[in-house]
Short mmCIF file of C-alpha atoms in Angstrom, two decimals:
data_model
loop_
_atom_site.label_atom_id
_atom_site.label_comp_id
_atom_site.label_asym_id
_atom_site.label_seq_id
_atom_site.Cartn_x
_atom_site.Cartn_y
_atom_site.Cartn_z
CA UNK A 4 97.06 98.34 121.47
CA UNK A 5 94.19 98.17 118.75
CA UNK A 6 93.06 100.64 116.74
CA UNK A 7 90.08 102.55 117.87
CA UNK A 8 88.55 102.76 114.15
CA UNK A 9 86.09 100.03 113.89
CA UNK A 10 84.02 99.30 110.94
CA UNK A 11 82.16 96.28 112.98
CA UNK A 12 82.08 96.22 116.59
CA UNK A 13 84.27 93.96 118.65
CA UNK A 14 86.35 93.40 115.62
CA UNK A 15 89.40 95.21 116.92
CA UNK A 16 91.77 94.88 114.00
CA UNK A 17 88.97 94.85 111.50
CA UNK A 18 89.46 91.25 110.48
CA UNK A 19 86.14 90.72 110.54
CA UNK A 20 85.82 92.68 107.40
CA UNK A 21 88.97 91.70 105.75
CA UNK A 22 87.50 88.42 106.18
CA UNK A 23 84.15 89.54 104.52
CA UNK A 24 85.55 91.47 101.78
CA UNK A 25 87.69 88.30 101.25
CA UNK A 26 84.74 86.22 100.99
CA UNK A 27 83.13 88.76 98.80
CA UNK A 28 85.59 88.91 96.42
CA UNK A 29 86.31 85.26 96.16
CA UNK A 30 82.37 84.57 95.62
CA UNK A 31 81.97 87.36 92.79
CA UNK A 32 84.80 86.20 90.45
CA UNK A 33 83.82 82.43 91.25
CA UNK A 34 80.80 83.48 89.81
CA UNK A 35 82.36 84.69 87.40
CA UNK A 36 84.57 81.87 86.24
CA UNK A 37 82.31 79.08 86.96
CA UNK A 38 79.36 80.97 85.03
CA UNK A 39 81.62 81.46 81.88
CA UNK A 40 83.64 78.53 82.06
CA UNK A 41 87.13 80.28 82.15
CA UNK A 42 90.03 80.73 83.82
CA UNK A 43 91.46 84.30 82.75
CA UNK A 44 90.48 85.83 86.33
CA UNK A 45 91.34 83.03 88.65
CA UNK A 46 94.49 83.73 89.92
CA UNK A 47 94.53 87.68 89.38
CA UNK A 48 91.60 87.16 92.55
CA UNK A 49 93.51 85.73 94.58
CA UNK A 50 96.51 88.69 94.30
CA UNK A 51 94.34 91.25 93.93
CA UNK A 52 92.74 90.52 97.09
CA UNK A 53 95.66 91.47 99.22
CA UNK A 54 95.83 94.55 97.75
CA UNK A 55 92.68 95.84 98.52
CA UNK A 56 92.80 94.19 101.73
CA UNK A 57 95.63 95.95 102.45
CA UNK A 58 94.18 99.54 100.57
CA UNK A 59 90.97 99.13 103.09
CA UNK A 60 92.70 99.24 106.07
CA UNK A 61 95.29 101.70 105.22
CA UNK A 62 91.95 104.07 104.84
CA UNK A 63 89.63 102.45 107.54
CA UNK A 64 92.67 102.76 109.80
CA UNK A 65 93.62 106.38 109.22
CA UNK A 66 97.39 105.22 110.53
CA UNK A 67 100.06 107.08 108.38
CA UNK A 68 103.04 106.06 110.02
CA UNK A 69 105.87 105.02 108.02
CA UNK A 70 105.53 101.36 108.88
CA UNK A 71 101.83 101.23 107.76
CA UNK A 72 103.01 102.90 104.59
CA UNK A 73 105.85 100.53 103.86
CA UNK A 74 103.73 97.54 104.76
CA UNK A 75 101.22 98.88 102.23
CA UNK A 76 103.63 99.36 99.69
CA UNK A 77 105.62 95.75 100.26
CA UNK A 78 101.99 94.44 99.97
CA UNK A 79 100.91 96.24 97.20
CA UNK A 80 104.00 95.74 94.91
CA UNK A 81 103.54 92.09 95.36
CA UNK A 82 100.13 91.43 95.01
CA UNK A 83 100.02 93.43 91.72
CA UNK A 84 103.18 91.80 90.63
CA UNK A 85 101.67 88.65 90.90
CA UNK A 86 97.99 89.43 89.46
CA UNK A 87 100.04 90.84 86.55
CA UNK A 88 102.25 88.54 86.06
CA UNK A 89 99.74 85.63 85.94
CA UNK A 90 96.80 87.58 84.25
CA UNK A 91 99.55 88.53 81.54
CA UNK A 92 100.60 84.65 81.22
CA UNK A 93 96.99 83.40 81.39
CA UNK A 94 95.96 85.66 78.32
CA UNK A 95 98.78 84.08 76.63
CA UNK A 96 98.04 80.21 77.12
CA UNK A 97 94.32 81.01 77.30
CA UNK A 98 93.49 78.28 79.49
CA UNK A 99 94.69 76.72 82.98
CA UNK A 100 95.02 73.17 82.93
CA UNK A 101 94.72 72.90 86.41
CA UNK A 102 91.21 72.58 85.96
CA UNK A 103 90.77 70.88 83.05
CA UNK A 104 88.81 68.14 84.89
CA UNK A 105 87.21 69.93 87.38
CA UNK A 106 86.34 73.02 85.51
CA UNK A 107 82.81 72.03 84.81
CA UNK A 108 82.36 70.12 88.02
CA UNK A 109 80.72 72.87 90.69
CA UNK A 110 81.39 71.73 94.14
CA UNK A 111 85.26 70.76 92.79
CA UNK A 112 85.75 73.88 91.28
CA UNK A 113 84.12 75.69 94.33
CA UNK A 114 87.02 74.11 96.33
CA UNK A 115 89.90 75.61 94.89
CA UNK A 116 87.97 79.20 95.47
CA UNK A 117 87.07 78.00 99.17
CA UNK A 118 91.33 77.13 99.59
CA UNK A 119 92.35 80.15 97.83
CA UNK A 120 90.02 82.37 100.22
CA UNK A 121 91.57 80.90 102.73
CA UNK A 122 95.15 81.17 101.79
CA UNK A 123 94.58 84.89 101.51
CA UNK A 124 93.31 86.21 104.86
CA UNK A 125 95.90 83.14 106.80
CA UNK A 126 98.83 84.65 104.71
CA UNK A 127 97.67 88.14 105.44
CA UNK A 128 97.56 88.13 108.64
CA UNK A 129 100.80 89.83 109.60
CA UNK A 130 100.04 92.89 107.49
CA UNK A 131 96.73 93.40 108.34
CA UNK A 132 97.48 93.08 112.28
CA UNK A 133 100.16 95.83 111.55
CA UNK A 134 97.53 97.64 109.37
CA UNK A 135 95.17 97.56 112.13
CA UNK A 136 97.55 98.52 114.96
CA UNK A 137 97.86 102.30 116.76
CA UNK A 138 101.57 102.41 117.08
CA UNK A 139 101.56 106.22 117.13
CA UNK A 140 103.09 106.36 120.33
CA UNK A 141 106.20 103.99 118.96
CA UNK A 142 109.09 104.88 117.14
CA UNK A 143 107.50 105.03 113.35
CA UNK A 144 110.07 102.08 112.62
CA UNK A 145 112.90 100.33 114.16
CA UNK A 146 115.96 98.44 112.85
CA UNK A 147 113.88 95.11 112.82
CA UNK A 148 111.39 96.75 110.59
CA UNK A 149 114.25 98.04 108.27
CA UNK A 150 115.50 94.17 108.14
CA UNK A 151 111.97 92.87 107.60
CA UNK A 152 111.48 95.20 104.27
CA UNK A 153 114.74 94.41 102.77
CA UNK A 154 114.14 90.68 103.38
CA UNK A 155 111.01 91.34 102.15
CA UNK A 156 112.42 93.08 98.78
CA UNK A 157 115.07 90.09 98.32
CA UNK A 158 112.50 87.45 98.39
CA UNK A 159 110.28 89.74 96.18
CA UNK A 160 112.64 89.91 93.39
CA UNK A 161 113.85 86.30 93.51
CA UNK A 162 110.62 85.52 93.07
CA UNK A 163 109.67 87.67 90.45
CA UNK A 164 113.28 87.43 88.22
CA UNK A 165 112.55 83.53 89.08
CA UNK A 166 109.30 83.61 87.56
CA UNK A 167 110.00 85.36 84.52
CA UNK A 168 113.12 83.34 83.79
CA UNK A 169 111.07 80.62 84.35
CA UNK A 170 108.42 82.04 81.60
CA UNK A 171 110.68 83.30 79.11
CA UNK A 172 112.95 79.50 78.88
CA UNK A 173 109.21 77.90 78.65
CA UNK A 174 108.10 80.09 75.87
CA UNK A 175 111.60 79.22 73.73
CA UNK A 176 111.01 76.91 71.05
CA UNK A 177 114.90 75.89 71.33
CA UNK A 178 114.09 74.78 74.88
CA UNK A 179 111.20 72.53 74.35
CA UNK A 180 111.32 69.24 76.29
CA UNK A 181 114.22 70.71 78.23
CA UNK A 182 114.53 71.68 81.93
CA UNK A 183 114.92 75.38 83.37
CA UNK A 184 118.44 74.89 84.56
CA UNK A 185 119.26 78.82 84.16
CA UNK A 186 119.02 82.20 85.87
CA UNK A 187 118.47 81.48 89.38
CA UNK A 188 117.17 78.03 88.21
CA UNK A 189 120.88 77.07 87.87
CA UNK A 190 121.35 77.94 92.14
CA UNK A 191 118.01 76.55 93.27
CA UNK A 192 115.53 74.38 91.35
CA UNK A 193 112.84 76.28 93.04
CA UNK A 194 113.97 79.84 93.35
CA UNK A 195 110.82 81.69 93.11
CA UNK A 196 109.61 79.43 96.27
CA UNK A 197 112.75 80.59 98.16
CA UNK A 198 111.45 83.78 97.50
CA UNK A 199 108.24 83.22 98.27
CA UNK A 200 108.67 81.84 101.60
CA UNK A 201 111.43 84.63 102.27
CA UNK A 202 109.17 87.30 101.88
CA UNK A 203 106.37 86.11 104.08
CA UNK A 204 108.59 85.35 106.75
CA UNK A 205 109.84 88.77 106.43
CA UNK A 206 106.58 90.13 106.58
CA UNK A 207 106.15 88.36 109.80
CA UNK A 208 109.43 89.91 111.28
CA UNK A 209 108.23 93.44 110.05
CA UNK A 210 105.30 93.15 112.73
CA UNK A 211 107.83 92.38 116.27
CA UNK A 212 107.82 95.67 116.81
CA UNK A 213 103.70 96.01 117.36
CA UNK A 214 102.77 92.22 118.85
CA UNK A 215 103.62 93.34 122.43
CA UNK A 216 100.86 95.70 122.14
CA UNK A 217 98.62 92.91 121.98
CA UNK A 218 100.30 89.59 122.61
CA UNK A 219 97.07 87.72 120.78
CA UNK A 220 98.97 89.56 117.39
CA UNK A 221 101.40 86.83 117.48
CA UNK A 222 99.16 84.14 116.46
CA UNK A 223 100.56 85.58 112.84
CA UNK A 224 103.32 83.55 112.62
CA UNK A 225 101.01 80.59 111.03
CA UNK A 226 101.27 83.28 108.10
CA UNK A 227 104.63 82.05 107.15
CA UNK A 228 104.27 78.42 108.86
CA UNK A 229 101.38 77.76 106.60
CA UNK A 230 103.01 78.85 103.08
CA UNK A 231 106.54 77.21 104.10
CA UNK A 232 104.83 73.72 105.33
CA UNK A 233 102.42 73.63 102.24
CA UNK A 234 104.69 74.57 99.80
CA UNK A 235 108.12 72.15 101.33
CA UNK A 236 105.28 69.23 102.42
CA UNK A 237 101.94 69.42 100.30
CA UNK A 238 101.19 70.51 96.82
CA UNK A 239 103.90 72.59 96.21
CA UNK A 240 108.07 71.34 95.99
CA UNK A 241 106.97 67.79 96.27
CA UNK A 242 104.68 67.31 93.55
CA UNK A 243 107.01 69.44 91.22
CA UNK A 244 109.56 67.14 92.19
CA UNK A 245 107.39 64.37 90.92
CA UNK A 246 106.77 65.34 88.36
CA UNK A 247 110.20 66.50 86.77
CA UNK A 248 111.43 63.11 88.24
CA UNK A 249 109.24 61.34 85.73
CA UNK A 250 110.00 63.33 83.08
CA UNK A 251 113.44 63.95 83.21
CA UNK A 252 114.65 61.01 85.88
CA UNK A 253 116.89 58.85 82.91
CA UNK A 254 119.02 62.37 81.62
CA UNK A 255 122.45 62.74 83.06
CA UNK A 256 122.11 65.58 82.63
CA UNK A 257 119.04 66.00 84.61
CA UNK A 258 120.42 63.98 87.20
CA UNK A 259 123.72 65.87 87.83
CA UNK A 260 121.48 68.87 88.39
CA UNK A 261 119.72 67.20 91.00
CA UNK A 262 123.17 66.43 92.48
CA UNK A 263 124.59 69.88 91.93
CA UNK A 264 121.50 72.50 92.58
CA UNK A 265 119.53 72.66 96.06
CA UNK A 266 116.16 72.39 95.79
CA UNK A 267 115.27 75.52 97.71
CA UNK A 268 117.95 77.68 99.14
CA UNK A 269 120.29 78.59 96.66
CA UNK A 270 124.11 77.40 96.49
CA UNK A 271 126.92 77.28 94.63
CA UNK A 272 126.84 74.12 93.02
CA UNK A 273 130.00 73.57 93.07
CA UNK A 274 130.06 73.80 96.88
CA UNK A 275 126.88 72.07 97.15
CA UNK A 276 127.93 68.82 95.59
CA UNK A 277 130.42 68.21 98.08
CA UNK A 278 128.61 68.99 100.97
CA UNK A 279 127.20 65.92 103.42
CA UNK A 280 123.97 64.55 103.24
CA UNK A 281 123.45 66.31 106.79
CA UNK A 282 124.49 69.85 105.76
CA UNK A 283 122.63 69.88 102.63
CA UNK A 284 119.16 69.04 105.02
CA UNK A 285 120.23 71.15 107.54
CA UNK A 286 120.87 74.68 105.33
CA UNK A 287 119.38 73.55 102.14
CA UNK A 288 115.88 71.84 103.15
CA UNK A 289 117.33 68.56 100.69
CA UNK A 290 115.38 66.22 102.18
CA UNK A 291 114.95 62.43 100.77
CA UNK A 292 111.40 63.48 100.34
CA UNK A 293 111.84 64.48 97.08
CA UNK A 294 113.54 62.32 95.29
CA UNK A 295 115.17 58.90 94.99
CA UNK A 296 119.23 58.63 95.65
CA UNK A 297 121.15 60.52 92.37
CA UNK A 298 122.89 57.61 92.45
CA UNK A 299 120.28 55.24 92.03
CA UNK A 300 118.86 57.62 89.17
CA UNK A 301 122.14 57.07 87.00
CA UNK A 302 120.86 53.72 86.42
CA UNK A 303 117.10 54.07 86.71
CA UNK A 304 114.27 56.85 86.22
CA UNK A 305 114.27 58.61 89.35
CA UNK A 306 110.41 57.34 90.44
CA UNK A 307 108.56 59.86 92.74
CA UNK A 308 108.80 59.68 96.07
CA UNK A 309 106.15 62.32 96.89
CA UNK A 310 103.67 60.55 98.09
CA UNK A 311 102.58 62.57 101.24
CA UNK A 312 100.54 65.20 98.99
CA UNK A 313 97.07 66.20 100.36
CA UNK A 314 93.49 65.79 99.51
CA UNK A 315 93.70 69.67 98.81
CA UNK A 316 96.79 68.27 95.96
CA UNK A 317 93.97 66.97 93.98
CA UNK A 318 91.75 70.11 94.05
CA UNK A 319 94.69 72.39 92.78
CA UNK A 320 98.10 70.83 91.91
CA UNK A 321 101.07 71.39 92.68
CA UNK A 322 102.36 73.91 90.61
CA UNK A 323 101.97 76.68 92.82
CA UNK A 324 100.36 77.32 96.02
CA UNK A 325 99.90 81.37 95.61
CA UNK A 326 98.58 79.88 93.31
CA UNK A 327 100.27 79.54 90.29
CA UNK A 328 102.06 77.49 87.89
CA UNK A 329 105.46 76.12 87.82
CA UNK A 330 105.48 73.00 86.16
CA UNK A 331 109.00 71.55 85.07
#
């Protein structure tokens, strides 16, 4: 059942003006960038954007229930967690240099606003079809929404602690030229991706209890699909991969950690080293995609193997598909 409350007719959901508002936003701080050349408010549009996607509904909507209001809050703590966070980091560096070469260059620059539009309403899609729903008539949350918001929370803080770990070893003058091999870098070598693809899965699972209502609601699920292929297949994993293989492929010590640490879903590394081939694909997404054999990389640089990368890879790399960076 959609809600009755719409701002544009036809547009049950109000999608339509998610979509809009989307485009607005996008469009005014491209503006913005591209007119004075910098990148201080590139990524805080992107996270900022679910928020008061999320903010319009709640208000358009007029639905009070206590899944709307967790959904809004789940949304809202990690949209402004990440605008933060990367406005904060930004200010710090002063410039991004993913754009270094295409800063100047309108239609490439353009692109990365276009993508990043478009990774916000396809990854939004789950909470704004449970924004947009009259479940009033439904229990105001079930068990499956209680396991969606603590998934949700777990893959939230991973990602966060992750990224701050990740931050405070970079800005260390002790670690320079070193890798992040701490924190919950020493479990996973990509922990705040774990996180990130937990928590928009779990957004997905918080919205079962409405999609029977109207069965079209399901189409969501390329919410998650499209964050966990892009970011295991495209710009994300595999270019980082890449790139830490070329910089850090002849260490030992870099090696072992390939050996020892999953690249995604965190293990013991202990356990991890003497699991199979089979079991670490199967439970821990270590796939030969991204990088050569250990082995082979005691002797040898490990050389990238990462070749399957995207046209969209050379419009915004692959540090980060939300986006943001996490370069070795």
């Amino acid at each position: 059942m959609t809600n009755s409350r719409q701002v544009i007719p036809i547009d049950s959901f109000n999608l339509l003006l998610c979509l809009l508002v989307t485009i607005g936003q996008q469009a005014t701080f491209f503006v913005v960038a591209y007119g004075c050349q910098f990148d201080k408010v590139t990524d805080f549009a992107g996270g900022t954007n679910f928020v008061l996607l999320q903010w319009i509904l709640f208000f358009v909507n007029k639905q009070y229930t206590t899944r709307h209001i967790m959904v809004l809050i789940l949304t809202t703590m990690w949209g402004l967690r990440l605008a933060g966070y990367l406005l904060l980091r930004i200010l710090k560096i002063g410039t991004d240099k993913r754009f270094d070469d295409r800063r100047e260059n309108f239609c490439a620059f353009l692109a990365f606003w276009v993508f990043q539009a478009v990774w916000v309403f396809t990854v939004s899609l789950p909470a704004m079809f449970i924004a947009g729903s009259d479940d009033r008539h439904l229990a105001s949350y079930t068990w499956v929404d209680v396991v969606g918001w603590v998934l949700f929370l777990i893959g939230l803080i991973c990602e966060a602690v992750a990224d701050q770990q990740k931050f405070n070893f970079r800005n260390d003058p002790k670690n320079k030229g070193k890798f992040c091999n701490t924190g919950l870098w020493a479990i996973s070598r990509h922990p705040n991706y774990f996180g990130e693809i937990l928590l928009w899965w779990a957004m997905f699972i918080c919205g079962i209890p409405i999609y029977h209502l109207t069965p079209s609601t399901w189409v969501s699920v390329v919410s998650p699909l499209f964050i966990t292929l892009l970011l295991l297949f495209v710009s994300g994993i595999p270019m980082l991969e890449q790139s830490a293989d070329k910089r850090y492929g002849a260490l030992p010590e870099y090696v072992e950690y390939k050996r020892s640490v999953p690249v995604l879903v965190p293990f013991v590394p202990a356990l991890f080293r003497g699991c199979g081939s089979g079991t670490k694909a199967a439970f821990c997404c270590e796939w030969g995609l991204y990088s050569a054999s250990p082995d082979a990389a005691e002797t040898a640089p490990i050389k990238s193997v990462s070749a399957s990368a995207s046209s969209y890879s050379n419009t915004k790399t692959g540090e980060s598909v939300r986006p943001d960076s996490e370069s070795p």
